[in-house]
Short mmCIF file of C-alpha atoms and ligand atoms in Angstrom, two decimals:
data_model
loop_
_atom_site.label_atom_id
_atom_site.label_comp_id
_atom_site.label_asym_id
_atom_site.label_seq_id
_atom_site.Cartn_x
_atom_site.Cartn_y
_atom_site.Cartn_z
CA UNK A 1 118.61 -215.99 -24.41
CA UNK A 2 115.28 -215.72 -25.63
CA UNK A 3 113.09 -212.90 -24.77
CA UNK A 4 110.67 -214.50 -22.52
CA UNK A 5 114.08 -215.99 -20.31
CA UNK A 6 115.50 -212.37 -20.56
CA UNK A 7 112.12 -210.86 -19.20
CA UNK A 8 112.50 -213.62 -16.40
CA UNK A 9 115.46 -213.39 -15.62
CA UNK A 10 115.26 -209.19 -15.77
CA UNK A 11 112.22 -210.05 -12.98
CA UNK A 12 114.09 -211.87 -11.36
CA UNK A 13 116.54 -209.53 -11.18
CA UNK A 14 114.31 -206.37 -10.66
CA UNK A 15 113.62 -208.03 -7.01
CA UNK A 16 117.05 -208.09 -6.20
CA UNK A 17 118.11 -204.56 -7.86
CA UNK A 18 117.65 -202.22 -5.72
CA UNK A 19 119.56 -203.80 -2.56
CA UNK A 20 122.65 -203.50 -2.03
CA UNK A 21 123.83 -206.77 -1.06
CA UNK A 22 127.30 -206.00 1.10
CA UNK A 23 127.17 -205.93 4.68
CA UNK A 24 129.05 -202.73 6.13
CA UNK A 25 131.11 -203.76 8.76
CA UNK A 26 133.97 -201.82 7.04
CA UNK A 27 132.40 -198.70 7.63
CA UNK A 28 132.10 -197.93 4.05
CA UNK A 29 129.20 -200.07 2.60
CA UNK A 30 125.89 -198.51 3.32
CA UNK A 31 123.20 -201.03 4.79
CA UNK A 32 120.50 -202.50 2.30
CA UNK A 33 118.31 -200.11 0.95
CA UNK A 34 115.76 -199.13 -1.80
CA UNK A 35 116.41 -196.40 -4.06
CA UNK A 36 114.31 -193.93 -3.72
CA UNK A 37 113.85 -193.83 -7.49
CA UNK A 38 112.02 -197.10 -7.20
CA UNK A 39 114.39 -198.61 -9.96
CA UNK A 40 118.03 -198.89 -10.51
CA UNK A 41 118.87 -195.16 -12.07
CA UNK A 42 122.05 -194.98 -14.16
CA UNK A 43 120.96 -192.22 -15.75
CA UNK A 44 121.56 -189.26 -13.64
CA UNK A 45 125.57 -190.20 -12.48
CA UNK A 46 124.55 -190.48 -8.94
CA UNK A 47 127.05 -191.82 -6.38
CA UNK A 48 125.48 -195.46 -6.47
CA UNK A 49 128.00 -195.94 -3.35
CA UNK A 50 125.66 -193.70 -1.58
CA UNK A 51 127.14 -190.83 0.89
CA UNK A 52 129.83 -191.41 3.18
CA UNK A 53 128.52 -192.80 6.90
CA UNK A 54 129.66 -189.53 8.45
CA UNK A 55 127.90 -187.79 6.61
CA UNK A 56 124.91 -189.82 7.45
CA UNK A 57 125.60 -189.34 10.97
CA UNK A 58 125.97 -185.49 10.75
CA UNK A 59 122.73 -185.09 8.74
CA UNK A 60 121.40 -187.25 12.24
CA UNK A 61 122.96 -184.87 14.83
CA UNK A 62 122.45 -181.69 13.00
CA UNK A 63 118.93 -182.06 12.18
CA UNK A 64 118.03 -180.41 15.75
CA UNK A 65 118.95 -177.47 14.55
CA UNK A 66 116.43 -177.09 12.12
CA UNK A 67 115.10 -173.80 13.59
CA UNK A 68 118.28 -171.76 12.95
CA UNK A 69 120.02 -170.50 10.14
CA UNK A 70 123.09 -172.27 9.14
CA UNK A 71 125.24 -169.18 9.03
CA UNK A 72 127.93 -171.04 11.58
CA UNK A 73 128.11 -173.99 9.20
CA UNK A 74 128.11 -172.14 6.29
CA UNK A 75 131.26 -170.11 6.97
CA UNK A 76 132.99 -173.67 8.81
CA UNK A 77 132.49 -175.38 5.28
CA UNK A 78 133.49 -172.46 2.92
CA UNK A 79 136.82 -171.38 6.10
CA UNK A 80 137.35 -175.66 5.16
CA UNK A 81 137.03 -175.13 0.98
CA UNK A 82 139.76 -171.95 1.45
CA UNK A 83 142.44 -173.53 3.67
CA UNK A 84 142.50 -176.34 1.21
CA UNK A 85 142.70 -174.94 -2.15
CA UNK A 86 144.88 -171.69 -0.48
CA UNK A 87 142.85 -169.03 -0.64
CA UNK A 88 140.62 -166.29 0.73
CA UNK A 89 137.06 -167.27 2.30
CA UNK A 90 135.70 -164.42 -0.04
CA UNK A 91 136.80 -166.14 -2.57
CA UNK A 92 134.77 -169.23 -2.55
CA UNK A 93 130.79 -169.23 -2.97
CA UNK A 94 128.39 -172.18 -1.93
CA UNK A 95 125.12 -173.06 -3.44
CA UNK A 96 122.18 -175.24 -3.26
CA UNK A 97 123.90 -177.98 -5.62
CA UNK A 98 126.44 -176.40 -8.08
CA UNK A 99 123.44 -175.53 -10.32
CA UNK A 100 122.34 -172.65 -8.16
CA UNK A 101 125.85 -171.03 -8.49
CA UNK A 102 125.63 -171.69 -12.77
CA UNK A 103 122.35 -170.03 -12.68
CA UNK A 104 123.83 -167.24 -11.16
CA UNK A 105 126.66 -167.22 -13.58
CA UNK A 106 124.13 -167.30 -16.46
CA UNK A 107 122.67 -164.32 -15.14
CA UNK A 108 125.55 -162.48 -13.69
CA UNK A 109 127.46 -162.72 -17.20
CA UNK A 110 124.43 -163.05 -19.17
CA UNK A 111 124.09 -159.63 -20.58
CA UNK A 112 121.64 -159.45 -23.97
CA UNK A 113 123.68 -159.20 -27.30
CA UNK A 114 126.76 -161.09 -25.66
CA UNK A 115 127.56 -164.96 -26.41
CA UNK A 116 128.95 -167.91 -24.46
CA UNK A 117 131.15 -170.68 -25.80
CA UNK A 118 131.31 -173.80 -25.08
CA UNK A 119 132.11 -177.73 -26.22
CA UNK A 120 129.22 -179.49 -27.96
CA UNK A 121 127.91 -181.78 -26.89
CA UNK A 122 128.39 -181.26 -23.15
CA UNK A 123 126.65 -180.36 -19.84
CA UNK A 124 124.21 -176.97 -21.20
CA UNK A 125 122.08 -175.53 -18.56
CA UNK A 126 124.20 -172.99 -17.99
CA UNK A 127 124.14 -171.54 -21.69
CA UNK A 128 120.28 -172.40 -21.61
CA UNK A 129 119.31 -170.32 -18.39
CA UNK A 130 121.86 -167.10 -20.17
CA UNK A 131 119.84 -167.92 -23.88
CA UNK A 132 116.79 -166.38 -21.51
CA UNK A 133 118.14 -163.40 -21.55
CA UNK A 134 119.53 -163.10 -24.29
CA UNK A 135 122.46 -164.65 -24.73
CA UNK A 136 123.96 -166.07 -28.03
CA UNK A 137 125.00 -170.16 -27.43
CA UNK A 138 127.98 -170.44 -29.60
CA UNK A 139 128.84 -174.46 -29.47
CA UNK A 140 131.87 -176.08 -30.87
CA UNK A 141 132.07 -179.41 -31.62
CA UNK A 142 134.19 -181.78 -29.92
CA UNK A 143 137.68 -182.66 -31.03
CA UNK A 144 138.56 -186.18 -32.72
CA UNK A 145 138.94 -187.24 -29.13
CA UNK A 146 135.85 -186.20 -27.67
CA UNK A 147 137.48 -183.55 -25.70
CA UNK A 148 136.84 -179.82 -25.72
CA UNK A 149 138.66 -178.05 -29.57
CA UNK A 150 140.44 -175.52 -27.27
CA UNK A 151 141.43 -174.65 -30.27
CA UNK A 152 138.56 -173.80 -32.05
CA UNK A 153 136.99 -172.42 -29.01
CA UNK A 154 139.68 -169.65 -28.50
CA UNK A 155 139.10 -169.03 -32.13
CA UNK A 156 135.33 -168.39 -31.75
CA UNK A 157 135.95 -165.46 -28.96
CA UNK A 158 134.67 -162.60 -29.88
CA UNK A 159 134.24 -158.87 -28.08
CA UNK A 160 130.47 -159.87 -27.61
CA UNK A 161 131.98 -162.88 -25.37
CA UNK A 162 130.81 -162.49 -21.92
CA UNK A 163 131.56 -166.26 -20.11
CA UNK A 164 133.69 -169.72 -22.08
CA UNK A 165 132.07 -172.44 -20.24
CA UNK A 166 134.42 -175.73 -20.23
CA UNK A 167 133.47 -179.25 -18.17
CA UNK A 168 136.47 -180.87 -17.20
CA UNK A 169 135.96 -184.16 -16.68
CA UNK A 170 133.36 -183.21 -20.16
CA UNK A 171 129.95 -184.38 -19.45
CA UNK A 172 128.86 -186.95 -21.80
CA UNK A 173 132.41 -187.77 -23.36
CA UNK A 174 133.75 -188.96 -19.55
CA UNK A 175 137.45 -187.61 -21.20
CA UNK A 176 139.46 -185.45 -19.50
CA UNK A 177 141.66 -182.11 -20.83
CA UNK A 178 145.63 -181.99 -20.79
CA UNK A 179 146.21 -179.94 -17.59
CA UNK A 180 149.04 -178.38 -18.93
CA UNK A 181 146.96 -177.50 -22.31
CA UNK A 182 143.79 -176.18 -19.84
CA UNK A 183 145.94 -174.13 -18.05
CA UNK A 184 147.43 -172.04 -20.78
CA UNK A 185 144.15 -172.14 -22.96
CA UNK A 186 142.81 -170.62 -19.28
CA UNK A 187 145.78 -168.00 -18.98
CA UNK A 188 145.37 -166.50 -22.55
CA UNK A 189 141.70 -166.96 -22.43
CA UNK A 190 141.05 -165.39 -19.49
CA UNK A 191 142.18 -162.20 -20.78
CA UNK A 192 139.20 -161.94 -22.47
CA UNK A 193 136.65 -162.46 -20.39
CA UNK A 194 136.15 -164.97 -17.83
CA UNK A 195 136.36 -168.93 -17.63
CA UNK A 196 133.83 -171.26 -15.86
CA UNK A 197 135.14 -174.80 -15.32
CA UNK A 198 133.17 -176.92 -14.70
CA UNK A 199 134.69 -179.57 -12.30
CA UNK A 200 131.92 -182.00 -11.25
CA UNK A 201 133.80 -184.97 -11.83
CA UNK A 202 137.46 -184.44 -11.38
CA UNK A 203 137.65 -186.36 -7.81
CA UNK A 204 137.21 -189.42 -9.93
CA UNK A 205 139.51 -188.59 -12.62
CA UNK A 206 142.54 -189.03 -10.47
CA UNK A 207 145.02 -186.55 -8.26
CA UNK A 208 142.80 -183.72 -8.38
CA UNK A 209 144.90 -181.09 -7.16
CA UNK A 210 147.39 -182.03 -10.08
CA UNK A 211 144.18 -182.05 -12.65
CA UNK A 212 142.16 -178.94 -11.53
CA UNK A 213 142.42 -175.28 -12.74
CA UNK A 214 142.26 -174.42 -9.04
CA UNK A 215 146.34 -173.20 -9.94
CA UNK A 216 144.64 -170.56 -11.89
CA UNK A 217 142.15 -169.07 -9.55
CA UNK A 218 145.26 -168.85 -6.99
CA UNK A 219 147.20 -167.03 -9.56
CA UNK A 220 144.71 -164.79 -9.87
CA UNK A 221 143.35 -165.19 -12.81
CA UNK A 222 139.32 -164.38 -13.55
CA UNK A 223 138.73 -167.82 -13.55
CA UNK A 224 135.44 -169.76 -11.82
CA UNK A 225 136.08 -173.41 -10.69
CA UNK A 226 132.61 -175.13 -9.89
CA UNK A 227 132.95 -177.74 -7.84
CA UNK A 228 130.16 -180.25 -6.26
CA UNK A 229 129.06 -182.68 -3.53
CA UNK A 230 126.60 -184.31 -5.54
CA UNK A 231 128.59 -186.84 -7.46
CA UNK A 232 132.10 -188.54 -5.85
CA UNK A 233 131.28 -187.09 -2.17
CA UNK A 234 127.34 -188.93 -2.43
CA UNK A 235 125.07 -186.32 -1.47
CA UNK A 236 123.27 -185.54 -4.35
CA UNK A 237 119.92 -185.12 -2.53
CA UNK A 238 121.37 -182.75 -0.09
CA UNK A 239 122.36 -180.08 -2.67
CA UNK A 240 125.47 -178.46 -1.91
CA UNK A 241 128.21 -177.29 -4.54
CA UNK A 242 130.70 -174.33 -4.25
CA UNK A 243 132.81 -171.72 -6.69
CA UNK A 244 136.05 -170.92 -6.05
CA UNK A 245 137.27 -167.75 -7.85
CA UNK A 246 138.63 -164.26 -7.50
CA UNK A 247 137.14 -161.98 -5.08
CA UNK A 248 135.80 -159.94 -8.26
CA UNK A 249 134.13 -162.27 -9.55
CA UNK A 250 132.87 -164.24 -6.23
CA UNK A 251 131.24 -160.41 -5.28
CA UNK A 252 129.80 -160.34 -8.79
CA UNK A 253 128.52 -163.96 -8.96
CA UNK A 254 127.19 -163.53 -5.32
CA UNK A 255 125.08 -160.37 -6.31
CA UNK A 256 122.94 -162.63 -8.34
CA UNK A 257 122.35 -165.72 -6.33
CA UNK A 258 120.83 -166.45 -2.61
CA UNK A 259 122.96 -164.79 -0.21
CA UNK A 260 122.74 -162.30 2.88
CA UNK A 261 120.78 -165.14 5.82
CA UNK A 262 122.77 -167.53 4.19
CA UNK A 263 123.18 -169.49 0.95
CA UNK A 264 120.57 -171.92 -0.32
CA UNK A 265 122.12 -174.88 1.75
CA UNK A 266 120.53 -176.03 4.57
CA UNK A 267 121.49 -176.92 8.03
CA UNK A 268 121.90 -180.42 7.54
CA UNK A 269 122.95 -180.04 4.04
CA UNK A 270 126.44 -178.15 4.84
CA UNK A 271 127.17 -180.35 7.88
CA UNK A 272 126.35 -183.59 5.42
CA UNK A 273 128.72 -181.78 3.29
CA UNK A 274 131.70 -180.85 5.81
CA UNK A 275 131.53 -184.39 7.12
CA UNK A 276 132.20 -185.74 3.39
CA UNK A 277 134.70 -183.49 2.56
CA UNK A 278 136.79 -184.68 5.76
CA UNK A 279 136.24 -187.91 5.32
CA UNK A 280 139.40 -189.26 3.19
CA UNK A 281 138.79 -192.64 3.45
CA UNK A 282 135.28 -192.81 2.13
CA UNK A 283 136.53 -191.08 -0.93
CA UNK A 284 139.14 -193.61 -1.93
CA UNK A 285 136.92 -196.42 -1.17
CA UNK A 286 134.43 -194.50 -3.38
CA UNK A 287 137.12 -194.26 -6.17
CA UNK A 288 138.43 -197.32 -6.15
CA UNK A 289 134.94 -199.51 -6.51
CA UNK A 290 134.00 -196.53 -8.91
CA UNK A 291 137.28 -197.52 -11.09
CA UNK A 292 136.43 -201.00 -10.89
CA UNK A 293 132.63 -200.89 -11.82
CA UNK A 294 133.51 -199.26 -14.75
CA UNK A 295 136.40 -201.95 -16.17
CA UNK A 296 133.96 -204.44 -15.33
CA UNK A 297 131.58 -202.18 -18.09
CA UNK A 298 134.61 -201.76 -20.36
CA UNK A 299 135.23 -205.33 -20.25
CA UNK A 300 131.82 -206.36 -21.32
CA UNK A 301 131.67 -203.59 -24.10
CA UNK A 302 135.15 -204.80 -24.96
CA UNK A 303 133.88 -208.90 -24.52
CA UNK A 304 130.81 -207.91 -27.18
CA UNK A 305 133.04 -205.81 -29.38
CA UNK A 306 130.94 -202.60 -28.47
CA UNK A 307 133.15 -199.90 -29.08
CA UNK A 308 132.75 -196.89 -26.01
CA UNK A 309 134.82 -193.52 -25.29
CA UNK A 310 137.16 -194.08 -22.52
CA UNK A 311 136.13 -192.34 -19.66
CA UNK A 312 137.74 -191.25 -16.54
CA UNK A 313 134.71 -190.64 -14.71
CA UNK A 314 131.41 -192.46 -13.38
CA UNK A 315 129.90 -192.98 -16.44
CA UNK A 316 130.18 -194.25 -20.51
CA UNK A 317 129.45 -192.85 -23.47
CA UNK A 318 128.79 -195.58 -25.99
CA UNK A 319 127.93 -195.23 -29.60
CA UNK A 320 125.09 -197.66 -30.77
CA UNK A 321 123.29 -198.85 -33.71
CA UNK A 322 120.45 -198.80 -32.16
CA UNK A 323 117.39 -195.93 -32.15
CA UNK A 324 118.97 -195.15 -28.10
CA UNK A 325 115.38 -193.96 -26.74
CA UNK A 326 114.02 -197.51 -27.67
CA UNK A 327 116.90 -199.35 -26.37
CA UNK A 328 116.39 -197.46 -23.15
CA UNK A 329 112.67 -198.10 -22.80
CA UNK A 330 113.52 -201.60 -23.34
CA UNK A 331 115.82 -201.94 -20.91
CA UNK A 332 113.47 -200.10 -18.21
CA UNK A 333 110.61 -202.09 -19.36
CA UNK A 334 112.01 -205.50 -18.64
CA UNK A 335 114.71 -204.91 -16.27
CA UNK A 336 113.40 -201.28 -14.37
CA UNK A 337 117.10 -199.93 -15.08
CA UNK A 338 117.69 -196.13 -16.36
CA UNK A 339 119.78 -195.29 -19.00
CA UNK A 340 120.24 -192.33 -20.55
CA UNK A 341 119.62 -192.70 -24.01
CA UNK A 342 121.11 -189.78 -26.19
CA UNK A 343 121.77 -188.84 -30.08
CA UNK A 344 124.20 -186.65 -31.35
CA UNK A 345 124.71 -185.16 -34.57
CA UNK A 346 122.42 -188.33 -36.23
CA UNK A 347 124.59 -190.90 -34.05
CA UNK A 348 123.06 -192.76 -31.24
CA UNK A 349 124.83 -193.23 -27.94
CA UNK A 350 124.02 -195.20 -24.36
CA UNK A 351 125.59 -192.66 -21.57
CA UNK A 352 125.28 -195.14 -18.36
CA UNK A 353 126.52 -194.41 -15.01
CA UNK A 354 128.20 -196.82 -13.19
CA UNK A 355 127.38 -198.76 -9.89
CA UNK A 356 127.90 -201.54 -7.65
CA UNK A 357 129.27 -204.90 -9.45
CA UNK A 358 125.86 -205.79 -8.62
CA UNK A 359 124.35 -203.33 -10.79
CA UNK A 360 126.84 -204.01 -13.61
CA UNK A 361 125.63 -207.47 -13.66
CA UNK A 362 122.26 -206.67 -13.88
CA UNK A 363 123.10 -203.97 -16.72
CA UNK A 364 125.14 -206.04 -18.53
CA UNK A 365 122.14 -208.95 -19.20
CA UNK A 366 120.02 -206.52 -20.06
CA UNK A 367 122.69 -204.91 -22.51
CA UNK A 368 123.48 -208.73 -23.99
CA UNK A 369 119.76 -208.86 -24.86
CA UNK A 370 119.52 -205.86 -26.72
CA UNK A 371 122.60 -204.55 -28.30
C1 PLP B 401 128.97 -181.51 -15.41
C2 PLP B 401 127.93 -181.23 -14.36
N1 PLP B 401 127.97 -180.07 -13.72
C3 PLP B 401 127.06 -179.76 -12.79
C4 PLP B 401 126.05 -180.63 -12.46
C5 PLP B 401 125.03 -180.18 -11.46
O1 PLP B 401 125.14 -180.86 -10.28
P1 PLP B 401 124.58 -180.31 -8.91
O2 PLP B 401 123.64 -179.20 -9.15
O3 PLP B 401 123.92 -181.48 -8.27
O4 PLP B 401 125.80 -179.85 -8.14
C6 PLP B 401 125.96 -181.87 -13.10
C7 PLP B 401 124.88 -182.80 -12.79
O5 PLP B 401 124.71 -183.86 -13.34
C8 PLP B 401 126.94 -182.18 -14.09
O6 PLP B 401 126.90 -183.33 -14.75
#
């Protein structure tokens, strides 16, 4: 294809792109829609399934009740997060979006002269908000398998260490840690000051009560699990994510963080976010067209001998030989599709979230054109 049929045929494509052409009449395809993004964003690993129709409805019904605080829901969503991973209501902590509870962990650990550890590359703002105040950034390269060196990462704890922060599903790799490795690097780790793991992705990484480091937390052990709704359960926009830890370390996160009328979730928010978390159904059907959107991406990067790192989330991380920024803005330019473009250490990657077969098609012209 020539580049005047690709820019065609990307037009053509941009007036189709942001509907989502399925009818719902099994309950579990939202109606046509425009994304409020005004283009097709794979750059951000947003649910492209969109939130779960219960949740839709609860955001409906529980919007007249925008004049009181939602201390009622509040305690009905974190009473639902404790019966189901076993443990105390004190114990788990909700936030506007998981990123309101990591900000408090950057400040709550964050004390000047000490130093965090974690993976490089991999999902930063925590470290960034604790290098404020003071806080040393100690990053350690991945492993030849784009997972977290455990390893080296134990080996790089020091007194001064005050938090190791580890994403599990990582965030760009997609790959996910051993369990049974996690665990004991979490057990003799956590001896030394406390582990954050960051979970954001594990509901699409497979049986998540097998995969999480939830066992440790019950066990006692200082260990924060971060957890969100904004990626598998949908509700990005509504901003609701949660802790689960010991009641230590809940009190001491919770010091530093909105609390006391309530957390920084609103009404509609935590009801959005109880009707998700109930709703079973709408997960697996999320899961299962997640896992097939992205064979259909492996496939094509497989089809155009594009090599990729095998991910068990909703997005690749593709090397390229391309300059990544430019093969982004091309790709936006003629197609309005998002990409994340990225580069690390020299090398150039794509990291693209994945969405409706619809989307993939559309992605993958635009990827024949320019890779
Ligand atoms: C690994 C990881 N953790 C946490 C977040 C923050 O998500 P939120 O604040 O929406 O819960 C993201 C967002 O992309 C992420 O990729």
């Amino acid at each position: 294809m020539n580049r005047r049929d690709w820019i065609k045929s990307a037009s053509i494509a941009v007036g189709a792109s942001c509907i989502a052409r399925k009818t719902f009449a099994d309950g579990l395809t939202l109606p046509p829609r425009e994304s409020s993004h005004g283009c097709i964003n794979l750059s951000m690993n947003e649910n492209q399934f969109g939130p779960s129709m219960k949740a839709l409805s609860a955001i409906k019904e529980s919007s007249i009740y925008a004049n009181e605080y939602p201390l009622e829901a509040q305690e009905r969503l974190k009473k639902l997060i404790a019966k189901k991973e076993s443990v105390a209501t004190s114990q788990v902590i909700l936030g506007a979006g998981s990123s309101d509870i990591t900000m408090g962990a950057a400040s709550a650990f964050g004390r000047t002269g000490s130093n965090m550890v974690s993976s490089d590359p991999s999902f930063h703002p925590l470290m960034l908000w604790a290098e404020k105040f003071g806080v040393d950034h100690v990053k350690i390269p991945w492993d030849a398998e784009h997972r977290a060196d455990l390893t080296r990462i134990e080996e790089s704890i020091t007194e001064d260490t005050s938090l190791v922060y580890i994403c599990n599903p990582e965030n760009p790799a997609g790959t996910l840690e051993h369990p049974h490795d996690l665990y004991e690097f979490c057990k003799r780790v956590s001896e030394k000051c406390p582990v954050l793991v960051d979970e954001a992705y594990i509901e699409y990484a497979g049986d998540v009560d097998s995969l999480s480091m939830m066992r440790c937390v019950r066990e006692g052990l200082p260990v924060i699990v971060l957890r969100t709704f904004s990626k598998a359960y949908g509700l990005g926009g509504m901003r609701v994510g949660y802790a689960v830890t010991t009641k230590d370390l809940a009190d001491r996160l919770a010091a530093y963080y909105v609390t006391g009328i309530g957390c920084g979730c609103s009404h509609t928010s935590l009801e959005a976010a109880i009707a998700a978390y109930t709703d079973q159904s709408w997960m697996d059907s999320v899961r299962t067209r997640t896992a097939e959107s992205r064979k259909y991406l492996c496939d094509y990067y497989d089809s155009i001998g594009q090599s990729y790192i095998p991910s068990v989330t909703t997005f690749i991380l593709a090397p390229i030989k391309q300059d990544s920024t430019q093969v982004a803005d091309a790709i936006f330019g003629a197609f309005n599709l998002k990409v994340s473009p990225r580069n690390y250490f020299g090398q150039n990657y794509l990291r693209i979230s994945v969405g409706t077969i619809e989307q993939m098609e559309k992605l993958t012209s635009a990827l024949t054109y320019v890779l």
